[in-house]
Short mmCIF file of N, CA and C in Angstrom, two decimals:
data_model
loop_
_atom_site.label_atom_id
_atom_site.label_comp_id
_atom_site.label_asym_id
_atom_site.label_seq_id
_atom_site.Cartn_x
_atom_site.Cartn_y
_atom_site.Cartn_z
N MET A 1 10.53 -47.83 34.57
CA MET A 1 11.46 -46.97 33.85
C MET A 1 10.86 -46.52 32.53
N LEU A 2 10.15 -47.39 31.86
CA LEU A 2 9.49 -47.04 30.60
C LEU A 2 8.49 -45.90 30.83
N LYS A 3 7.80 -45.99 31.94
CA LYS A 3 6.82 -44.95 32.26
C LYS A 3 7.53 -43.60 32.44
N ARG A 4 8.69 -43.61 33.09
CA ARG A 4 9.47 -42.38 33.31
C ARG A 4 9.94 -41.79 31.99
N LEU A 5 10.40 -42.63 31.04
CA LEU A 5 10.81 -42.16 29.71
C LEU A 5 9.64 -41.54 28.97
N GLU A 6 8.47 -42.14 29.07
CA GLU A 6 7.28 -41.57 28.42
C GLU A 6 6.96 -40.20 29.00
N GLN A 7 7.11 -40.05 30.31
CA GLN A 7 6.84 -38.76 30.95
C GLN A 7 7.84 -37.71 30.48
N LEU A 8 9.11 -38.09 30.36
CA LEU A 8 10.14 -37.15 29.89
C LEU A 8 9.88 -36.74 28.44
N ALA A 9 9.53 -37.70 27.61
CA ALA A 9 9.25 -37.41 26.20
C ALA A 9 8.06 -36.47 26.09
N LEU A 10 7.02 -36.73 26.86
CA LEU A 10 5.84 -35.88 26.86
C LEU A 10 6.21 -34.48 27.35
N GLY A 11 7.06 -34.43 28.38
CA GLY A 11 7.50 -33.15 28.93
C GLY A 11 8.27 -32.34 27.90
N LYS A 12 9.15 -32.97 27.13
CA LYS A 12 9.92 -32.28 26.10
C LYS A 12 9.01 -31.77 25.00
N GLY A 13 8.03 -32.58 24.62
CA GLY A 13 7.08 -32.16 23.59
C GLY A 13 6.28 -30.95 24.03
N ALA A 14 5.88 -30.95 25.30
CA ALA A 14 5.13 -29.81 25.84
C ALA A 14 6.00 -28.56 25.86
N VAL A 15 7.29 -28.72 26.20
CA VAL A 15 8.21 -27.58 26.22
C VAL A 15 8.37 -27.01 24.82
N VAL A 16 8.55 -27.89 23.84
CA VAL A 16 8.71 -27.44 22.46
C VAL A 16 7.45 -26.72 22.00
N LEU A 17 6.29 -27.28 22.31
CA LEU A 17 5.02 -26.66 21.94
C LEU A 17 4.88 -25.29 22.59
N LEU A 18 5.27 -25.19 23.85
CA LEU A 18 5.21 -23.92 24.56
C LEU A 18 6.14 -22.89 23.92
N LEU A 19 7.35 -23.30 23.57
CA LEU A 19 8.30 -22.39 22.92
C LEU A 19 7.78 -21.89 21.57
N VAL A 20 7.18 -22.77 20.80
CA VAL A 20 6.60 -22.38 19.51
C VAL A 20 5.47 -21.38 19.72
N ALA A 21 4.62 -21.62 20.71
CA ALA A 21 3.50 -20.70 20.99
C ALA A 21 4.02 -19.33 21.39
N VAL A 22 5.04 -19.28 22.24
CA VAL A 22 5.63 -18.00 22.67
C VAL A 22 6.23 -17.27 21.48
N ALA A 23 6.94 -17.98 20.61
CA ALA A 23 7.55 -17.36 19.42
C ALA A 23 6.48 -16.79 18.49
N LEU A 24 5.39 -17.52 18.29
CA LEU A 24 4.32 -17.03 17.43
C LEU A 24 3.66 -15.78 18.01
N MET A 25 3.47 -15.74 19.31
CA MET A 25 2.88 -14.56 19.93
C MET A 25 3.82 -13.36 19.79
N ALA A 26 5.11 -13.58 19.94
CA ALA A 26 6.07 -12.48 19.81
C ALA A 26 6.07 -11.93 18.40
N VAL A 27 6.05 -12.82 17.41
CA VAL A 27 6.06 -12.38 16.02
C VAL A 27 4.77 -11.65 15.67
N SER A 28 3.65 -12.15 16.11
CA SER A 28 2.37 -11.52 15.77
C SER A 28 2.26 -10.14 16.42
N GLY A 29 2.88 -9.93 17.55
CA GLY A 29 2.86 -8.63 18.18
C GLY A 29 3.68 -7.61 17.42
N CYS A 30 4.65 -8.05 16.63
CA CYS A 30 5.51 -7.16 15.87
C CYS A 30 5.06 -7.03 14.42
N ALA A 31 4.00 -7.68 14.05
CA ALA A 31 3.57 -7.67 12.66
C ALA A 31 3.15 -6.27 12.23
N ALA A 32 3.42 -5.95 10.98
CA ALA A 32 3.04 -4.65 10.44
C ALA A 32 1.53 -4.56 10.31
N LYS A 33 1.05 -3.32 10.35
CA LYS A 33 -0.39 -3.11 10.16
C LYS A 33 -0.74 -3.50 8.73
N PRO A 34 -1.99 -3.90 8.51
CA PRO A 34 -2.40 -4.27 7.15
C PRO A 34 -2.38 -3.04 6.24
N ALA A 35 -2.32 -3.30 4.95
CA ALA A 35 -2.32 -2.21 3.97
C ALA A 35 -3.59 -1.39 4.11
N LEU A 36 -3.47 -0.09 3.90
CA LEU A 36 -4.62 0.82 3.90
C LEU A 36 -5.03 1.01 2.45
N ALA A 37 -6.27 0.63 2.12
CA ALA A 37 -6.77 0.73 0.74
C ALA A 37 -7.72 1.92 0.63
N LEU A 38 -7.41 2.82 -0.31
CA LEU A 38 -8.23 4.02 -0.54
C LEU A 38 -8.67 4.08 -1.99
N GLU A 39 -9.70 4.90 -2.24
CA GLU A 39 -10.20 5.10 -3.60
C GLU A 39 -10.62 6.56 -3.77
N ALA A 40 -11.23 6.89 -4.89
CA ALA A 40 -11.54 8.28 -5.24
C ALA A 40 -12.31 9.02 -4.16
N LYS A 41 -13.23 8.35 -3.49
CA LYS A 41 -14.04 9.01 -2.47
C LYS A 41 -13.20 9.49 -1.28
N ASP A 42 -11.96 9.01 -1.17
CA ASP A 42 -11.08 9.40 -0.07
C ASP A 42 -10.23 10.63 -0.39
N ASN A 43 -10.42 11.22 -1.56
CA ASN A 43 -9.69 12.42 -1.97
C ASN A 43 -9.84 13.51 -0.90
N GLY A 44 -8.71 14.09 -0.50
CA GLY A 44 -8.72 15.17 0.48
C GLY A 44 -8.62 14.74 1.92
N ARG A 45 -8.61 13.43 2.18
CA ARG A 45 -8.55 12.92 3.55
C ARG A 45 -7.21 13.13 4.21
N GLN A 46 -7.23 13.07 5.53
CA GLN A 46 -6.01 13.01 6.32
C GLN A 46 -5.89 11.57 6.80
N ILE A 47 -4.71 10.97 6.61
CA ILE A 47 -4.52 9.59 7.02
C ILE A 47 -3.26 9.47 7.87
N GLU A 48 -3.21 8.40 8.67
CA GLU A 48 -2.03 8.09 9.47
C GLU A 48 -1.58 6.68 9.15
N LEU A 49 -0.27 6.52 8.98
CA LEU A 49 0.33 5.22 8.69
C LEU A 49 1.44 4.96 9.69
N GLN A 50 1.77 3.70 9.86
CA GLN A 50 2.93 3.31 10.64
C GLN A 50 4.10 3.09 9.67
N LYS A 51 5.31 3.37 10.12
CA LYS A 51 6.48 3.11 9.28
C LYS A 51 6.47 1.65 8.86
N GLY A 52 6.62 1.40 7.55
CA GLY A 52 6.59 0.06 7.00
C GLY A 52 5.22 -0.35 6.47
N GLN A 53 4.19 0.41 6.80
CA GLN A 53 2.84 0.08 6.34
C GLN A 53 2.68 0.47 4.87
N THR A 54 1.82 -0.27 4.17
CA THR A 54 1.57 -0.03 2.75
C THR A 54 0.26 0.72 2.56
N LEU A 55 0.27 1.64 1.62
CA LEU A 55 -0.91 2.40 1.21
C LEU A 55 -1.21 2.03 -0.24
N ALA A 56 -2.43 1.59 -0.51
CA ALA A 56 -2.85 1.25 -1.88
C ALA A 56 -3.98 2.19 -2.27
N ILE A 57 -3.79 2.90 -3.39
CA ILE A 57 -4.80 3.85 -3.87
C ILE A 57 -5.28 3.38 -5.23
N SER A 58 -6.58 3.12 -5.35
CA SER A 58 -7.19 2.64 -6.60
C SER A 58 -8.08 3.72 -7.17
N LEU A 59 -7.79 4.13 -8.41
CA LEU A 59 -8.52 5.21 -9.06
C LEU A 59 -8.88 4.82 -10.48
N GLU A 60 -10.01 5.35 -10.97
CA GLU A 60 -10.41 5.05 -12.35
C GLU A 60 -9.40 5.63 -13.32
N GLY A 61 -9.13 4.88 -14.37
CA GLY A 61 -8.18 5.34 -15.37
C GLY A 61 -8.31 4.54 -16.65
N ASN A 62 -7.69 5.07 -17.70
CA ASN A 62 -7.69 4.38 -18.98
C ASN A 62 -6.36 4.63 -19.68
N PRO A 63 -5.37 3.77 -19.41
CA PRO A 63 -4.05 3.99 -19.99
C PRO A 63 -4.02 3.92 -21.52
N SER A 64 -5.05 3.32 -22.14
CA SER A 64 -5.05 3.24 -23.61
C SER A 64 -5.21 4.63 -24.23
N THR A 65 -5.64 5.61 -23.45
CA THR A 65 -5.78 6.99 -23.94
C THR A 65 -4.49 7.78 -23.75
N GLY A 66 -3.50 7.15 -23.10
CA GLY A 66 -2.25 7.85 -22.81
C GLY A 66 -2.24 8.46 -21.43
N TYR A 67 -3.39 8.51 -20.78
CA TYR A 67 -3.45 9.08 -19.43
C TYR A 67 -3.08 8.03 -18.40
N THR A 68 -2.40 8.48 -17.35
CA THR A 68 -2.03 7.61 -16.25
C THR A 68 -1.96 8.41 -14.96
N TRP A 69 -2.10 7.73 -13.86
CA TRP A 69 -1.92 8.36 -12.56
C TRP A 69 -0.46 8.25 -12.16
N GLU A 70 0.08 9.31 -11.58
CA GLU A 70 1.41 9.24 -11.01
C GLU A 70 1.57 10.29 -9.94
N MET A 71 2.56 10.07 -9.10
CA MET A 71 2.83 10.98 -7.99
C MET A 71 3.47 12.24 -8.53
N ALA A 72 2.92 13.40 -8.13
CA ALA A 72 3.53 14.67 -8.49
C ALA A 72 4.88 14.75 -7.79
N GLU A 73 5.79 15.52 -8.32
CA GLU A 73 7.12 15.64 -7.72
C GLU A 73 7.01 16.05 -6.26
N SER A 74 7.78 15.39 -5.42
CA SER A 74 7.75 15.68 -3.99
C SER A 74 9.13 15.44 -3.41
N GLU A 75 9.73 16.50 -2.88
CA GLU A 75 11.05 16.35 -2.27
C GLU A 75 10.90 15.88 -0.83
N GLY A 76 11.80 15.06 -0.39
CA GLY A 76 11.78 14.59 0.98
C GLY A 76 10.57 13.75 1.30
N SER A 77 10.16 12.93 0.37
CA SER A 77 8.96 12.11 0.56
C SER A 77 9.14 11.09 1.67
N ILE A 78 8.10 10.94 2.48
CA ILE A 78 8.08 9.93 3.53
C ILE A 78 7.45 8.64 3.01
N LEU A 79 7.02 8.68 1.74
CA LEU A 79 6.44 7.51 1.08
C LEU A 79 7.30 7.13 -0.11
N ARG A 80 7.37 5.84 -0.39
CA ARG A 80 8.11 5.35 -1.57
C ARG A 80 7.14 4.50 -2.38
N GLN A 81 7.05 4.79 -3.69
CA GLN A 81 6.19 3.98 -4.53
C GLN A 81 6.78 2.57 -4.64
N VAL A 82 5.89 1.58 -4.52
CA VAL A 82 6.30 0.18 -4.56
C VAL A 82 5.78 -0.43 -5.85
N GLY A 83 6.67 -0.93 -6.69
CA GLY A 83 6.26 -1.60 -7.92
C GLY A 83 5.67 -0.66 -8.95
N GLU A 84 5.16 -1.27 -9.99
CA GLU A 84 4.53 -0.52 -11.09
C GLU A 84 3.04 -0.33 -10.81
N ILE A 85 2.44 0.59 -11.52
CA ILE A 85 1.00 0.80 -11.41
C ILE A 85 0.30 -0.44 -11.98
N GLU A 86 -0.68 -0.95 -11.23
CA GLU A 86 -1.46 -2.10 -11.69
C GLU A 86 -2.72 -1.59 -12.36
N PHE A 87 -3.12 -2.25 -13.45
CA PHE A 87 -4.34 -1.86 -14.16
C PHE A 87 -5.26 -3.06 -14.27
N LYS A 88 -6.53 -2.87 -13.91
CA LYS A 88 -7.54 -3.91 -14.06
C LYS A 88 -8.67 -3.32 -14.89
N ALA A 89 -8.84 -3.85 -16.10
CA ALA A 89 -9.87 -3.35 -17.02
C ALA A 89 -11.26 -3.74 -16.55
N GLU A 90 -12.25 -2.89 -16.85
CA GLU A 90 -13.64 -3.18 -16.51
C GLU A 90 -14.21 -4.30 -17.37
N SER A 91 -13.67 -4.46 -18.58
CA SER A 91 -14.14 -5.52 -19.47
C SER A 91 -12.96 -6.01 -20.30
N GLU A 92 -13.23 -6.98 -21.17
CA GLU A 92 -12.17 -7.53 -22.02
C GLU A 92 -12.05 -6.78 -23.34
N LEU A 93 -12.85 -5.74 -23.54
CA LEU A 93 -12.78 -4.96 -24.77
C LEU A 93 -11.46 -4.19 -24.84
N VAL A 94 -10.89 -4.11 -26.02
CA VAL A 94 -9.67 -3.34 -26.22
C VAL A 94 -9.95 -1.87 -25.93
N GLY A 95 -9.10 -1.25 -25.12
CA GLY A 95 -9.27 0.16 -24.79
C GLY A 95 -10.27 0.43 -23.68
N ALA A 96 -10.74 -0.62 -23.02
CA ALA A 96 -11.73 -0.43 -21.95
C ALA A 96 -11.10 0.30 -20.76
N PRO A 97 -11.88 1.18 -20.14
CA PRO A 97 -11.38 1.83 -18.92
C PRO A 97 -11.33 0.83 -17.78
N GLY A 98 -10.78 1.23 -16.68
CA GLY A 98 -10.71 0.34 -15.52
C GLY A 98 -10.17 1.07 -14.31
N THR A 99 -9.44 0.34 -13.49
CA THR A 99 -8.90 0.89 -12.25
C THR A 99 -7.39 0.75 -12.24
N GLN A 100 -6.72 1.85 -11.92
CA GLN A 100 -5.28 1.84 -11.75
C GLN A 100 -5.00 1.89 -10.25
N THR A 101 -4.10 1.03 -9.79
CA THR A 101 -3.76 0.99 -8.37
C THR A 101 -2.27 1.30 -8.20
N LEU A 102 -2.01 2.29 -7.35
CA LEU A 102 -0.65 2.68 -6.99
C LEU A 102 -0.43 2.26 -5.54
N ARG A 103 0.76 1.73 -5.26
CA ARG A 103 1.09 1.29 -3.90
C ARG A 103 2.31 2.07 -3.41
N PHE A 104 2.22 2.46 -2.13
CA PHE A 104 3.30 3.20 -1.49
C PHE A 104 3.62 2.56 -0.15
N GLU A 105 4.89 2.65 0.24
CA GLU A 105 5.31 2.18 1.55
C GLU A 105 5.74 3.38 2.38
N ALA A 106 5.30 3.42 3.63
CA ALA A 106 5.71 4.48 4.56
C ALA A 106 7.15 4.18 5.00
N VAL A 107 8.09 5.05 4.61
CA VAL A 107 9.51 4.76 4.88
C VAL A 107 10.15 5.68 5.91
N GLU A 108 9.55 6.80 6.20
CA GLU A 108 10.10 7.76 7.16
C GLU A 108 8.98 8.34 7.99
N ALA A 109 9.25 8.66 9.24
CA ALA A 109 8.27 9.36 10.07
C ALA A 109 8.19 10.81 9.59
N GLY A 110 7.00 11.39 9.65
CA GLY A 110 6.83 12.78 9.26
C GLY A 110 5.46 13.03 8.67
N GLN A 111 5.33 14.20 8.04
CA GLN A 111 4.07 14.59 7.42
C GLN A 111 4.33 15.10 6.01
N MET A 112 3.36 14.88 5.13
CA MET A 112 3.48 15.37 3.76
C MET A 112 2.12 15.41 3.10
N GLU A 113 2.05 16.14 2.01
CA GLU A 113 0.88 16.09 1.15
C GLU A 113 1.24 15.16 -0.02
N LEU A 114 0.46 14.11 -0.19
CA LEU A 114 0.63 13.21 -1.33
C LEU A 114 -0.32 13.69 -2.42
N LYS A 115 0.24 14.04 -3.56
CA LYS A 115 -0.58 14.52 -4.67
C LYS A 115 -0.35 13.61 -5.87
N LEU A 116 -1.43 13.02 -6.36
CA LEU A 116 -1.39 12.21 -7.57
C LEU A 116 -2.05 13.00 -8.69
N VAL A 117 -1.48 12.89 -9.88
CA VAL A 117 -2.05 13.59 -11.04
C VAL A 117 -2.38 12.58 -12.13
N TYR A 118 -3.50 12.82 -12.80
CA TYR A 118 -3.93 11.98 -13.92
C TYR A 118 -3.68 12.79 -15.18
N HIS A 119 -2.64 12.40 -15.92
CA HIS A 119 -2.21 13.20 -17.07
C HIS A 119 -1.50 12.32 -18.09
N ARG A 120 -1.16 12.94 -19.20
CA ARG A 120 -0.28 12.30 -20.19
C ARG A 120 1.13 12.80 -19.88
N PRO A 121 2.00 11.90 -19.44
CA PRO A 121 3.32 12.32 -18.96
C PRO A 121 4.14 13.12 -19.96
N TRP A 122 3.94 12.93 -21.25
CA TRP A 122 4.74 13.63 -22.25
C TRP A 122 4.21 15.04 -22.53
N GLU A 123 3.01 15.36 -22.09
CA GLU A 123 2.45 16.69 -22.32
C GLU A 123 2.93 17.64 -21.23
N LYS A 124 3.81 18.54 -21.59
CA LYS A 124 4.37 19.50 -20.63
C LYS A 124 3.51 20.76 -20.61
N ASP A 125 3.49 21.43 -19.48
CA ASP A 125 2.73 22.68 -19.30
C ASP A 125 1.25 22.51 -19.59
N VAL A 126 0.70 21.33 -19.32
CA VAL A 126 -0.73 21.06 -19.47
C VAL A 126 -1.25 20.63 -18.10
N GLN A 127 -2.35 21.23 -17.67
CA GLN A 127 -2.94 20.87 -16.38
C GLN A 127 -3.42 19.42 -16.42
N PRO A 128 -3.28 18.69 -15.30
CA PRO A 128 -3.77 17.32 -15.26
C PRO A 128 -5.30 17.29 -15.39
N LEU A 129 -5.80 16.19 -15.93
CA LEU A 129 -7.25 16.01 -16.06
C LEU A 129 -7.90 15.92 -14.68
N GLU A 130 -7.22 15.23 -13.75
CA GLU A 130 -7.73 15.08 -12.39
C GLU A 130 -6.55 15.07 -11.42
N THR A 131 -6.85 15.34 -10.16
CA THR A 131 -5.85 15.22 -9.10
C THR A 131 -6.47 14.47 -7.92
N PHE A 132 -5.62 13.87 -7.12
CA PHE A 132 -6.02 13.17 -5.90
C PHE A 132 -5.01 13.55 -4.84
N THR A 133 -5.49 14.03 -3.70
CA THR A 133 -4.58 14.55 -2.66
C THR A 133 -4.92 13.95 -1.31
N LEU A 134 -3.89 13.63 -0.56
CA LEU A 134 -4.03 13.16 0.82
C LEU A 134 -3.03 13.91 1.70
N GLN A 135 -3.42 14.14 2.95
CA GLN A 135 -2.48 14.62 3.96
C GLN A 135 -2.05 13.38 4.72
N VAL A 136 -0.76 13.08 4.69
CA VAL A 136 -0.25 11.82 5.26
C VAL A 136 0.66 12.10 6.44
N THR A 137 0.43 11.37 7.52
CA THR A 137 1.31 11.39 8.69
C THR A 137 1.81 9.97 8.90
N VAL A 138 3.12 9.83 9.00
CA VAL A 138 3.73 8.52 9.27
C VAL A 138 4.35 8.58 10.66
N HIS A 139 4.02 7.57 11.47
CA HIS A 139 4.56 7.47 12.84
C HIS A 139 5.64 6.41 12.88
#
């Protein structure tokens, strides 16, 4: 009888292990695609994202000069900016330039032109110093 109980206990453990394995496979099949990371060399590209996927764009910038990257006005955007712009300085010197990273989440299926401008937000009617553009399709 002890042997039979050991077999049952082993059988239950195997069933639990099997259920955990099946659950992990199901979850991994539904996992979102990894974030797409782009930089200045990708300016002008056409990209495709899945709904829920994150797009991270890293561009040179120096906020100590008053300039910053931001999304130009866009109605009906299929992308939503996530969080604040992150800045990583090239050095520890005050006023050092570095990289600004903007993150977007694909929230709607469709197509759009994503245009980022590098400007001083308070300066009206002034052309941006630089622009970055992507053609985006979200599935």
